[in-house]
Amino acid sequence: MKPVHILFLTALVCAVCLTGCAKPRPETDPVLDKTAWQSAAAIRNMNQDIRTSKGTGRVRLESGNSIQTFQIAWAAQAPNKVRMTFTASGHPVETIVADGSRVTFLSHTGRHKPYSPASENPDLEPYTQVPVRLSDLISLLLGRIPVQSFDDAWFLPNDPFRIRLRKKFSSLSQELVLQPDDTLNTLRLLDREDTARWEIHYHAFDRIKKNMVPVHMTITSGSLQKAQVRITRFWPNIPVKESVFQLTPGGS
């Protein structure tokens, strides 16, 4: 192999490594690591028995000096199906429909034509100002905590209330901020520089049947857009027809 090719491959490997590597993991106590893992797993497993849900709520969107308030209604089914409509003053504004393989954004006000992004798990911020991906939204609507799968967990040094989670070969990590009673206060998604891409602050949980469901939360993006969500009615594991997640010929 020619030297120039070797140099090129070396540079390519370095570039891949640099883009995929996060900050070095600190040295921590293995006993505390086990506790961190167990706490994180318990939070990730919350409400995994909820497979479907229907509900209503309110969303307050803040972006700069702009504030908008919407009513929301949804039906969701794990892992990737949802129909969610935003209304204002009793009139539908925007609907998200995901049937498991295709996601469509529908404007009821003529703001845009029906649009289906190439991704099955798009970022919702450009379309709804809610700064999470579709999979995270579906988790929230099912009463779950959108903790990603992880290979490593540890408490931050000298902080027994902050757990860092990391998955191999990913430049992203997550951070759990706990209350003194081990309940969840905040969930953050961090980039490789430990800058928050988004965070979800949990204000209140409510017992609905046998589940503790988050009913008041604020989602903040790295650009400081905020979505405050209050769930007013929530029905877990309720039958949902497949036709709910399908668009009609008329596009509704």
PDB file of C-alpha atoms in Angstrom:
ATOM      1  CA  MET A   1       0.000   0.000   0.000  1.00  0.00           C
ATOM      2  CA  LYS A   2       1.306   3.421  -0.929  1.00  0.00           C
ATOM      3  CA  PRO A   3       2.278   5.766   1.937  1.00  0.00           C
ATOM      4  CA  VAL A   4      -0.325   8.308   0.889  1.00  0.00           C
ATOM      5  CA  HIS A   5      -3.023   5.632   1.225  1.00  0.00           C
ATOM      6  CA  ILE A   6      -1.752   4.690   4.681  1.00  0.00           C
ATOM      7  CA  LEU A   7      -1.863   8.333   5.760  1.00  0.00           C
ATOM      8  CA  PHE A   8      -5.372   8.678   4.396  1.00  0.00           C
ATOM      9  CA  LEU A   9      -6.630   5.592   6.233  1.00  0.00           C
ATOM     10  CA  THR A  10      -4.921   6.697   9.439  1.00  0.00           C
ATOM     11  CA  ALA A  11      -6.588  10.095   9.219  1.00  0.00           C
ATOM     12  CA  LEU A  12      -9.942   8.465   8.502  1.00  0.00           C
ATOM     13  CA  VAL A  13      -9.677   6.146  11.511  1.00  0.00           C
ATOM     14  CA  CYS A  14      -8.690   9.069  13.741  1.00  0.00           C
ATOM     15  CA  ALA A  15     -11.632  11.108  12.509  1.00  0.00           C
ATOM     16  CA  VAL A  16     -14.059   8.263  13.202  1.00  0.00           C
ATOM     17  CA  CYS A  17     -12.609   7.749  16.676  1.00  0.00           C
ATOM     18  CA  LEU A  18     -12.769  11.429  17.512  1.00  0.00           C
ATOM     19  CA  THR A  19     -16.385  11.775  16.399  1.00  0.00           C
ATOM     20  CA  GLY A  20     -17.471   8.693  18.317  1.00  0.00           C
ATOM     21  CA  CYS A  21     -15.621   9.229  21.587  1.00  0.00           C
ATOM     22  CA  ALA A  22     -16.934  10.987  24.642  1.00  0.00           C
ATOM     23  CA  LYS A  23     -14.981  12.356  27.572  1.00  0.00           C
ATOM     24  CA  PRO A  24     -12.994   9.779  29.570  1.00  0.00           C
ATOM     25  CA  ARG A  25     -14.904   7.997  32.294  1.00  0.00           C
ATOM     26  CA  PRO A  26     -13.795   8.921  35.827  1.00  0.00           C
ATOM     27  CA  GLU A  27     -12.472   6.327  38.266  1.00  0.00           C
ATOM     28  CA  THR A  28     -15.334   5.330  40.556  1.00  0.00           C
ATOM     29  CA  ASP A  29     -16.168   2.848  43.301  1.00  0.00           C
ATOM     30  CA  PRO A  30     -17.465  -0.440  41.773  1.00  0.00           C
ATOM     31  CA  VAL A  31     -19.882  -0.868  44.667  1.00  0.00           C
ATOM     32  CA  LEU A  32     -21.415   2.542  43.972  1.00  0.00           C
ATOM     33  CA  ASP A  33     -21.424   1.744  40.238  1.00  0.00           C
ATOM     34  CA  LYS A  34     -23.653  -1.247  40.970  1.00  0.00           C
ATOM     35  CA  THR A  35     -26.029   0.970  42.949  1.00  0.00           C
ATOM     36  CA  ALA A  36     -26.071   3.520  40.107  1.00  0.00           C
ATOM     37  CA  TRP A  37     -26.833   0.763  37.594  1.00  0.00           C
ATOM     38  CA  GLN A  38     -29.694  -0.597  39.705  1.00  0.00           C
ATOM     39  CA  SER A  39     -31.210   2.866  40.202  1.00  0.00           C
ATOM     40  CA  ALA A  40     -30.964   3.680  36.488  1.00  0.00           C
ATOM     41  CA  ALA A  41     -32.425   0.311  35.472  1.00  0.00           C
ATOM     42  CA  ALA A  42     -35.349   0.790  37.862  1.00  0.00           C
ATOM     43  CA  ILE A  43     -36.118   4.189  36.323  1.00  0.00           C
ATOM     44  CA  ARG A  44     -35.757   2.854  32.773  1.00  0.00           C
ATOM     45  CA  ASN A  45     -38.127  -0.019  33.578  1.00  0.00           C
ATOM     46  CA  MET A  46     -40.837   2.244  34.985  1.00  0.00           C
ATOM     47  CA  ASN A  47     -44.218   1.577  33.375  1.00  0.00           C
ATOM     48  CA  GLN A  48     -42.819  -0.818  30.777  1.00  0.00           C
ATOM     49  CA  ASP A  49     -46.017  -2.811  31.344  1.00  0.00           C
ATOM     50  CA  ILE A  50     -47.982   0.029  29.728  1.00  0.00           C
ATOM     51  CA  ARG A  51     -48.241  -0.984  26.084  1.00  0.00           C
ATOM     52  CA  THR A  52     -50.942   1.434  24.938  1.00  0.00           C
ATOM     53  CA  SER A  53     -52.402   4.675  26.211  1.00  0.00           C
ATOM     54  CA  LYS A  54     -54.900   7.364  25.436  1.00  0.00           C
ATOM     55  CA  GLY A  55     -54.901  10.742  27.058  1.00  0.00           C
ATOM     56  CA  THR A  56     -55.378  14.480  27.003  1.00  0.00           C
ATOM     57  CA  GLY A  57     -53.330  17.363  28.272  1.00  0.00           C
ATOM     58  CA  ARG A  58     -51.957  20.842  27.740  1.00  0.00           C
ATOM     59  CA  VAL A  59     -48.685  22.015  26.181  1.00  0.00           C
ATOM     60  CA  ARG A  60     -47.173  25.461  26.668  1.00  0.00           C
ATOM     61  CA  LEU A  61     -44.451  26.202  24.102  1.00  0.00           C
ATOM     62  CA  GLU A  62     -41.916  28.952  24.744  1.00  0.00           C
ATOM     63  CA  SER A  63     -39.424  30.099  22.120  1.00  0.00           C
ATOM     64  CA  GLY A  64     -37.743  33.437  22.735  1.00  0.00           C
ATOM     65  CA  ASN A  65     -40.538  35.937  23.390  1.00  0.00           C
ATOM     66  CA  SER A  66     -43.163  33.702  21.781  1.00  0.00           C
ATOM     67  CA  ILE A  67     -45.553  31.695  23.980  1.00  0.00           C
ATOM     68  CA  GLN A  68     -48.196  29.355  22.583  1.00  0.00           C
ATOM     69  CA  THR A  69     -50.599  27.105  24.462  1.00  0.00           C
ATOM     70  CA  PHE A  70     -52.296  24.033  22.983  1.00  0.00           C
ATOM     71  CA  GLN A  71     -54.576  21.255  24.093  1.00  0.00           C
ATOM     72  CA  ILE A  72     -53.351  17.786  23.131  1.00  0.00           C
ATOM     73  CA  ALA A  73     -55.068  14.442  22.660  1.00  0.00           C
ATOM     74  CA  TRP A  74     -53.344  11.202  21.738  1.00  0.00           C
ATOM     75  CA  ALA A  75     -53.387   7.472  21.310  1.00  0.00           C
ATOM     76  CA  ALA A  76     -50.059   5.639  21.516  1.00  0.00           C
ATOM     77  CA  GLN A  77     -48.855   2.076  21.199  1.00  0.00           C
ATOM     78  CA  ALA A  78     -45.384   0.758  22.011  1.00  0.00           C
ATOM     79  CA  PRO A  79     -42.879   0.879  20.535  1.00  0.00           C
ATOM     80  CA  ASN A  80     -43.439   3.278  17.623  1.00  0.00           C
ATOM     81  CA  LYS A  81     -47.086   4.118  16.911  1.00  0.00           C
ATOM     82  CA  VAL A  82     -48.863   7.330  17.836  1.00  0.00           C
ATOM     83  CA  ARG A  83     -51.569   9.724  16.780  1.00  0.00           C
ATOM     84  CA  MET A  84     -51.381  13.081  18.519  1.00  0.00           C
ATOM     85  CA  THR A  85     -53.311  16.251  17.724  1.00  0.00           C
ATOM     86  CA  PHE A  86     -52.606  19.798  18.911  1.00  0.00           C
ATOM     87  CA  THR A  87     -55.660  22.078  19.147  1.00  0.00           C
ATOM     88  CA  ALA A  88     -56.086  25.767  19.949  1.00  0.00           C
ATOM     89  CA  SER A  89     -59.411  27.358  20.895  1.00  0.00           C
ATOM     90  CA  GLY A  90     -61.105  24.064  20.050  1.00  0.00           C
ATOM     91  CA  HIS A  91     -59.682  23.913  16.512  1.00  0.00           C
ATOM     92  CA  PRO A  92     -57.094  21.334  15.362  1.00  0.00           C
ATOM     93  CA  VAL A  93     -53.736  22.836  14.455  1.00  0.00           C
ATOM     94  CA  GLU A  94     -51.285  19.982  13.862  1.00  0.00           C
ATOM     95  CA  THR A  95     -51.439  16.176  13.919  1.00  0.00           C
ATOM     96  CA  ILE A  96     -48.618  13.653  14.115  1.00  0.00           C
ATOM     97  CA  VAL A  97     -49.381  10.153  12.826  1.00  0.00           C
ATOM     98  CA  ALA A  98     -46.862   7.290  13.061  1.00  0.00           C
ATOM     99  CA  ASP A  99     -47.876   3.780  11.950  1.00  0.00           C
ATOM    100  CA  GLY A 100     -44.602   2.041  12.848  1.00  0.00           C
ATOM    101  CA  SER A 101     -42.855   2.573   9.531  1.00  0.00           C
ATOM    102  CA  ARG A 102     -43.878   6.050   8.396  1.00  0.00           C
ATOM    103  CA  VAL A 103     -44.359   9.342  10.204  1.00  0.00           C
ATOM    104  CA  THR A 104     -46.582  12.094   8.808  1.00  0.00           C
ATOM    105  CA  PHE A 105     -47.055  15.676   9.997  1.00  0.00           C
ATOM    106  CA  LEU A 106     -50.416  17.185   9.066  1.00  0.00           C
ATOM    107  CA  SER A 107     -51.212  20.885   9.301  1.00  0.00           C
ATOM    108  CA  HIS A 108     -54.901  21.721   9.764  1.00  0.00           C
ATOM    109  CA  THR A 109     -54.251  25.411   9.192  1.00  0.00           C
ATOM    110  CA  GLY A 110     -52.493  25.236   5.828  1.00  0.00           C
ATOM    111  CA  ARG A 111     -49.097  26.067   7.337  1.00  0.00           C
ATOM    112  CA  HIS A 112     -47.553  23.205   5.363  1.00  0.00           C
ATOM    113  CA  LYS A 113     -48.531  20.288   3.171  1.00  0.00           C
ATOM    114  CA  PRO A 114     -48.604  16.772   4.696  1.00  0.00           C
ATOM    115  CA  TYR A 115     -44.966  15.865   5.210  1.00  0.00           C
ATOM    116  CA  SER A 116     -43.247  12.535   5.903  1.00  0.00           C
ATOM    117  CA  PRO A 117     -39.538  12.729   6.794  1.00  0.00           C
ATOM    118  CA  ALA A 118     -37.202   9.960   5.687  1.00  0.00           C
ATOM    119  CA  SER A 119     -36.472   8.997   9.299  1.00  0.00           C
ATOM    120  CA  GLU A 120     -38.799   6.699  11.235  1.00  0.00           C
ATOM    121  CA  ASN A 121     -37.687   8.506  14.395  1.00  0.00           C
ATOM    122  CA  PRO A 122     -37.480  12.193  13.470  1.00  0.00           C
ATOM    123  CA  ASP A 123     -36.551  15.123  15.665  1.00  0.00           C
ATOM    124  CA  LEU A 124     -39.850  16.840  16.490  1.00  0.00           C
ATOM    125  CA  GLU A 125     -38.490  20.300  17.254  1.00  0.00           C
ATOM    126  CA  PRO A 126     -38.631  21.648  13.665  1.00  0.00           C
ATOM    127  CA  TYR A 127     -42.299  20.635  13.348  1.00  0.00           C
ATOM    128  CA  THR A 128     -43.834  20.979  16.821  1.00  0.00           C
ATOM    129  CA  GLN A 129     -41.240  22.902  18.899  1.00  0.00           C
ATOM    130  CA  VAL A 130     -41.173  19.912  21.278  1.00  0.00           C
ATOM    131  CA  PRO A 131     -37.391  19.281  21.467  1.00  0.00           C
ATOM    132  CA  VAL A 132     -37.253  15.455  21.495  1.00  0.00           C
ATOM    133  CA  ARG A 133     -37.343  12.630  18.997  1.00  0.00           C
ATOM    134  CA  LEU A 134     -40.545  10.750  18.180  1.00  0.00           C
ATOM    135  CA  SER A 135     -39.474   7.687  20.194  1.00  0.00           C
ATOM    136  CA  ASP A 136     -38.960   9.880  23.272  1.00  0.00           C
ATOM    137  CA  LEU A 137     -42.390  11.463  22.826  1.00  0.00           C
ATOM    138  CA  ILE A 138     -44.050   8.053  22.572  1.00  0.00           C
ATOM    139  CA  SER A 139     -42.294   6.984  25.781  1.00  0.00           C
ATOM    140  CA  LEU A 140     -43.596  10.104  27.538  1.00  0.00           C
ATOM    141  CA  LEU A 141     -47.138   9.498  26.283  1.00  0.00           C
ATOM    142  CA  LEU A 142     -46.975   5.928  27.611  1.00  0.00           C
ATOM    143  CA  GLY A 143     -45.979   7.203  31.037  1.00  0.00           C
ATOM    144  CA  ARG A 144     -42.428   5.916  30.645  1.00  0.00           C
ATOM    145  CA  ILE A 145     -39.066   7.592  31.208  1.00  0.00           C
ATOM    146  CA  PRO A 146     -37.075   7.852  27.931  1.00  0.00           C
ATOM    147  CA  VAL A 147     -33.822   6.447  29.309  1.00  0.00           C
ATOM    148  CA  GLN A 148     -31.781   4.936  26.479  1.00  0.00           C
ATOM    149  CA  SER A 149     -30.149   1.530  26.745  1.00  0.00           C
ATOM    150  CA  PHE A 150     -26.757   1.734  28.446  1.00  0.00           C
ATOM    151  CA  ASP A 151     -23.641  -0.363  29.090  1.00  0.00           C
ATOM    152  CA  ASP A 152     -22.180   1.632  31.963  1.00  0.00           C
ATOM    153  CA  ALA A 153     -23.513   3.651  34.891  1.00  0.00           C
ATOM    154  CA  TRP A 154     -21.810   5.605  37.644  1.00  0.00           C
ATOM    155  CA  PHE A 155     -22.406   8.398  40.132  1.00  0.00           C
ATOM    156  CA  LEU A 156     -20.573  11.606  39.373  1.00  0.00           C
ATOM    157  CA  PRO A 157     -17.689  12.063  41.822  1.00  0.00           C
ATOM    158  CA  ASN A 158     -18.814  13.650  45.094  1.00  0.00           C
ATOM    159  CA  ASP A 159     -22.444  13.790  43.924  1.00  0.00           C
ATOM    160  CA  PRO A 160     -24.716  10.947  45.115  1.00  0.00           C
ATOM    161  CA  PHE A 161     -27.706  12.340  43.202  1.00  0.00           C
ATOM    162  CA  ARG A 162     -26.336  12.422  39.619  1.00  0.00           C
ATOM    163  CA  ILE A 163     -25.914   9.248  37.590  1.00  0.00           C
ATOM    164  CA  ARG A 164     -24.172   9.217  34.216  1.00  0.00           C
ATOM    165  CA  LEU A 165     -25.141   6.554  31.658  1.00  0.00           C
ATOM    166  CA  ARG A 166     -23.139   5.609  28.601  1.00  0.00           C
ATOM    167  CA  LYS A 167     -23.432   3.148  25.730  1.00  0.00           C
ATOM    168  CA  LYS A 168     -20.418   1.760  23.878  1.00  0.00           C
ATOM    169  CA  PHE A 169     -19.498   3.413  20.573  1.00  0.00           C
ATOM    170  CA  SER A 170     -21.836   6.348  21.194  1.00  0.00           C
ATOM    171  CA  SER A 171     -20.752   9.953  21.640  1.00  0.00           C
ATOM    172  CA  LEU A 172     -23.976  10.665  23.534  1.00  0.00           C
ATOM    173  CA  SER A 173     -24.647  10.000  27.202  1.00  0.00           C
ATOM    174  CA  GLN A 174     -27.515  10.557  29.584  1.00  0.00           C
ATOM    175  CA  GLU A 175     -27.633  11.951  33.085  1.00  0.00           C
ATOM    176  CA  LEU A 176     -30.184  11.230  35.784  1.00  0.00           C
ATOM    177  CA  VAL A 177     -30.626  13.729  38.605  1.00  0.00           C
ATOM    178  CA  LEU A 178     -32.313  12.102  41.592  1.00  0.00           C
ATOM    179  CA  GLN A 179     -34.265  13.439  44.520  1.00  0.00           C
ATOM    180  CA  PRO A 180     -33.094  12.457  48.040  1.00  0.00           C
ATOM    181  CA  ASP A 181     -35.766   9.705  48.027  1.00  0.00           C
ATOM    182  CA  ASP A 182     -34.307   8.282  44.751  1.00  0.00           C
ATOM    183  CA  THR A 183     -37.218   9.481  42.614  1.00  0.00           C
ATOM    184  CA  LEU A 184     -36.337  11.177  39.331  1.00  0.00           C
ATOM    185  CA  ASN A 185     -35.911  14.940  39.176  1.00  0.00           C
ATOM    186  CA  THR A 186     -34.293  15.509  35.757  1.00  0.00           C
ATOM    187  CA  LEU A 187     -33.186  13.491  32.729  1.00  0.00           C
ATOM    188  CA  ARG A 188     -30.606  14.981  30.349  1.00  0.00           C
ATOM    189  CA  LEU A 189     -29.239  13.923  26.964  1.00  0.00           C
ATOM    190  CA  LEU A 190     -25.618  15.077  26.659  1.00  0.00           C
ATOM    191  CA  ASP A 191     -23.253  15.328  23.705  1.00  0.00           C
ATOM    192  CA  ARG A 192     -19.580  14.332  23.877  1.00  0.00           C
ATOM    193  CA  GLU A 193     -18.720  17.753  25.365  1.00  0.00           C
ATOM    194  CA  ASP A 194     -21.287  17.181  28.145  1.00  0.00           C
ATOM    195  CA  THR A 195     -23.523  19.892  26.703  1.00  0.00           C
ATOM    196  CA  ALA A 196     -27.230  19.156  27.133  1.00  0.00           C
ATOM    197  CA  ARG A 197     -29.090  18.550  23.885  1.00  0.00           C
ATOM    198  CA  TRP A 198     -32.287  18.429  25.897  1.00  0.00           C
ATOM    199  CA  GLU A 199     -33.452  17.905  29.438  1.00  0.00           C
ATOM    200  CA  ILE A 200     -36.737  16.819  30.965  1.00  0.00           C
ATOM    201  CA  HIS A 201     -37.537  18.171  34.411  1.00  0.00           C
ATOM    202  CA  TYR A 202     -40.186  16.140  36.233  1.00  0.00           C
ATOM    203  CA  HIS A 203     -42.415  18.269  38.440  1.00  0.00           C
ATOM    204  CA  ALA A 204     -45.081  15.759  39.474  1.00  0.00           C
ATOM    205  CA  PHE A 205     -46.105  12.104  39.287  1.00  0.00           C
ATOM    206  CA  ASP A 206     -49.583  10.727  39.906  1.00  0.00           C
ATOM    207  CA  ARG A 207     -50.703   7.199  40.758  1.00  0.00           C
ATOM    208  CA  ILE A 208     -53.001   5.944  38.006  1.00  0.00           C
ATOM    209  CA  LYS A 209     -54.212   2.469  38.829  1.00  0.00           C
ATOM    210  CA  LYS A 210     -50.990   0.681  39.836  1.00  0.00           C
ATOM    211  CA  ASN A 211     -48.584   2.969  37.957  1.00  0.00           C
ATOM    212  CA  MET A 212     -46.797   6.168  38.980  1.00  0.00           C
ATOM    213  CA  VAL A 213     -47.159   8.298  35.857  1.00  0.00           C
ATOM    214  CA  PRO A 214     -45.353  11.594  35.131  1.00  0.00           C
ATOM    215  CA  VAL A 215     -48.120  14.171  34.737  1.00  0.00           C
ATOM    216  CA  HIS A 216     -46.216  17.471  34.760  1.00  0.00           C
ATOM    217  CA  MET A 217     -42.853  17.972  33.067  1.00  0.00           C
ATOM    218  CA  THR A 218     -40.838  20.636  31.276  1.00  0.00           C
ATOM    219  CA  ILE A 219     -38.733  19.754  28.232  1.00  0.00           C
ATOM    220  CA  THR A 220     -35.928  22.186  27.392  1.00  0.00           C
ATOM    221  CA  SER A 221     -33.681  22.029  24.332  1.00  0.00           C
ATOM    222  CA  GLY A 222     -30.100  23.184  23.969  1.00  0.00           C
ATOM    223  CA  SER A 223     -31.485  26.239  22.151  1.00  0.00           C
ATOM    224  CA  LEU A 224     -33.593  26.996  25.264  1.00  0.00           C
ATOM    225  CA  GLN A 225     -36.921  26.220  23.624  1.00  0.00           C
ATOM    226  CA  LYS A 226     -39.293  24.932  26.291  1.00  0.00           C
ATOM    227  CA  ALA A 227     -42.331  22.699  26.208  1.00  0.00           C
ATOM    228  CA  GLN A 228     -44.248  22.456  29.465  1.00  0.00           C
ATOM    229  CA  VAL A 229     -46.534  19.413  29.413  1.00  0.00           C
ATOM    230  CA  ARG A 230     -49.411  18.729  31.815  1.00  0.00           C
ATOM    231  CA  ILE A 231     -51.350  15.489  31.451  1.00  0.00           C
ATOM    232  CA  THR A 232     -54.975  15.916  32.498  1.00  0.00           C
ATOM    233  CA  ARG A 233     -56.397  12.465  31.671  1.00  0.00           C
ATOM    234  CA  PHE A 234     -54.544   9.213  31.125  1.00  0.00           C
ATOM    235  CA  TRP A 235     -55.862   5.750  30.299  1.00  0.00           C
ATOM    236  CA  PRO A 236     -53.201   3.001  30.341  1.00  0.00           C
ATOM    237  CA  ASN A 237     -53.445  -0.279  28.418  1.00  0.00           C
ATOM    238  CA  ILE A 238     -56.682   0.668  26.746  1.00  0.00           C
ATOM    239  CA  PRO A 239     -57.580  -1.042  23.430  1.00  0.00           C
ATOM    240  CA  VAL A 240     -56.527   1.045  20.427  1.00  0.00           C
ATOM    241  CA  LYS A 241     -57.620   0.140  16.908  1.00  0.00           C
ATOM    242  CA  GLU A 242     -54.901  -0.073  14.263  1.00  0.00           C
ATOM    243  CA  SER A 243     -56.950   2.261  12.080  1.00  0.00           C
ATOM    244  CA  VAL A 244     -56.160   5.083  14.538  1.00  0.00           C
ATOM    245  CA  PHE A 245     -52.566   5.077  13.249  1.00  0.00           C
ATOM    246  CA  GLN A 246     -53.554   5.071   9.575  1.00  0.00           C
ATOM    247  CA  LEU A 247     -54.244   8.080   7.388  1.00  0.00           C
ATOM    248  CA  THR A 248     -57.563   8.179   5.582  1.00  0.00           C
ATOM    249  CA  PRO A 249     -57.636   8.720   1.795  1.00  0.00           C
ATOM    250  CA  GLY A 250     -58.430  12.351   2.526  1.00  0.00           C
ATOM    251  CA  GLY A 251     -55.224  12.671   4.539  1.00  0.00           C
ATOM    252  CA  SER A 252     -56.725  12.908   8.030  1.00  0.00           C
TER     253      SER A 252
END
